[in-house]
Amino acid sequence: MTYVIAQPCVEVKDKACIDECPVDCIYEGPRMLYIHPDECVDCGACEPVCPVEAIFYEDDLPEQWSAFGAANAEVFETVGSPGGASGADPLGRDHPVVEGAPVLSA
């Protein structure tokens, strides 16, 4: 299991989670951030610092955002495992679920 970033992150990308992640597994896409499921060590350091409460343990992902679990994994199918976000380019595009997601109002 891993942590997942869901819809509240769309068009927000606060990046406090990136600063807290000890293994550098949070990557930036055009509209939101993604946690690489093979690089995440399930420490949970990212979850409490997210100002929009967009990060969930995979088993605790709310039903209305369940598609974001697969989206976080599938977005890495083409890029593989770069071994850390800081040495990688931002993702060229978002997962289709994210591309079509509305921005949540505050």
Coordinates of C-alpha atoms in Angstrom, one line a residue:
M1 CA 0.0 0.0 0.0
T2 CA 1.0 3.6 -0.5
Y3 CA -0.2 7.2 -0.1
V4 CA -2.3 8.8 -2.8
I5 CA -2.9 12.4 -3.8
A6 CA -6.5 13.1 -4.7
Q7 CA -8.7 15.8 -6.3
P8 CA -8.2 18.6 -3.8
C9 CA -4.6 19.0 -5.1
V10 CA -5.8 19.8 -8.7
E11 CA -4.6 23.3 -9.6
V12 CA -3.3 23.8 -6.0
K13 CA 0.1 22.0 -5.9
D14 CA 1.2 23.6 -2.6
K15 CA 4.3 21.4 -2.6
A16 CA 4.7 21.3 1.2
C17 CA 4.5 17.5 0.8
I18 CA 7.5 17.5 -1.4
D19 CA 9.6 19.3 1.2
E20 CA 8.5 16.7 3.9
C21 CA 9.0 13.5 1.8
P22 CA 12.2 11.8 3.0
V23 CA 12.4 9.6 -0.2
D24 CA 11.7 12.2 -2.9
C25 CA 8.8 10.2 -4.3
I26 CA 6.3 13.1 -5.1
Y27 CA 6.4 14.2 -8.7
E28 CA 4.8 17.3 -10.3
G29 CA 2.4 17.1 -13.2
P30 CA 0.8 20.0 -15.0
R31 CA -2.3 20.1 -12.7
M32 CA -1.4 18.2 -9.6
L33 CA 1.3 16.2 -7.7
Y34 CA 1.6 12.4 -7.8
I35 CA 3.1 9.9 -5.3
H36 CA 5.1 7.2 -7.0
P37 CA 3.8 4.0 -5.5
D38 CA 7.0 2.0 -6.0
E39 CA 9.1 4.7 -4.3
C40 CA 6.8 5.6 -1.4
V41 CA 7.9 4.0 1.9
D42 CA 4.5 4.7 3.6
C43 CA 6.0 6.9 6.2
G44 CA 3.0 9.4 6.1
A45 CA 5.2 12.5 6.5
C46 CA 3.4 14.1 3.5
E47 CA -0.2 13.7 4.7
P48 CA -0.3 16.1 7.7
V49 CA 1.4 19.0 5.9
C50 CA -1.0 19.1 2.9
P51 CA -3.1 22.3 3.4
V52 CA -6.0 21.0 1.3
E53 CA -6.1 17.5 2.8
A54 CA -5.5 15.9 -0.5
I55 CA -3.2 13.0 0.7
F56 CA -4.7 9.8 1.9
Y57 CA -3.4 6.3 2.8
E58 CA -4.5 4.2 -0.2
D59 CA -7.0 2.2 2.0
D60 CA -8.5 5.4 3.3
L61 CA -9.1 7.1 0.0
P62 CA -12.6 8.5 0.0
E63 CA -14.9 6.8 -2.5
Q64 CA -15.6 9.9 -4.5
W65 CA -11.9 10.1 -5.3
S66 CA -11.2 6.4 -5.8
A67 CA -10.1 6.9 -9.4
F68 CA -7.2 8.9 -8.1
G69 CA -5.7 5.8 -6.6
A70 CA -5.3 4.2 -10.0
A71 CA -4.3 7.5 -11.6
N72 CA -1.3 7.9 -9.2
A73 CA 0.0 4.5 -10.2
E74 CA -0.9 4.6 -13.9
V75 CA 0.8 8.0 -14.6
F76 CA 4.1 6.3 -13.9
E77 CA 3.6 3.4 -16.4
T78 CA 5.3 5.3 -19.1
V79 CA 8.1 7.0 -17.1
G80 CA 8.9 4.0 -14.9
S81 CA 10.8 4.6 -11.6
P82 CA 13.2 7.6 -12.0
G83 CA 14.5 7.0 -8.5
G84 CA 13.5 10.4 -7.1
A85 CA 11.6 13.4 -8.3
S86 CA 14.3 16.0 -7.7
G87 CA 16.5 14.6 -10.5
A88 CA 13.6 14.1 -12.9
D89 CA 11.8 16.4 -15.2
P90 CA 8.2 17.3 -14.3
L91 CA 5.7 14.9 -15.8
G92 CA 4.8 15.9 -19.3
R93 CA 1.1 15.4 -18.8
D94 CA -1.5 14.4 -16.2
H95 CA -3.4 11.2 -16.0
P96 CA -6.8 11.5 -18.0
V97 CA -8.7 11.4 -14.6
V98 CA -6.8 14.6 -13.6
E99 CA -6.9 16.3 -17.0
G100 CA -10.7 16.2 -16.8
A101 CA -11.1 16.9 -13.0
P102 CA -12.8 20.1 -12.0
V103 CA -11.1 22.4 -9.5
L104 CA -12.7 22.1 -6.1
S105 CA -13.9 25.4 -4.7
A106 CA -12.7 26.4 -1.2

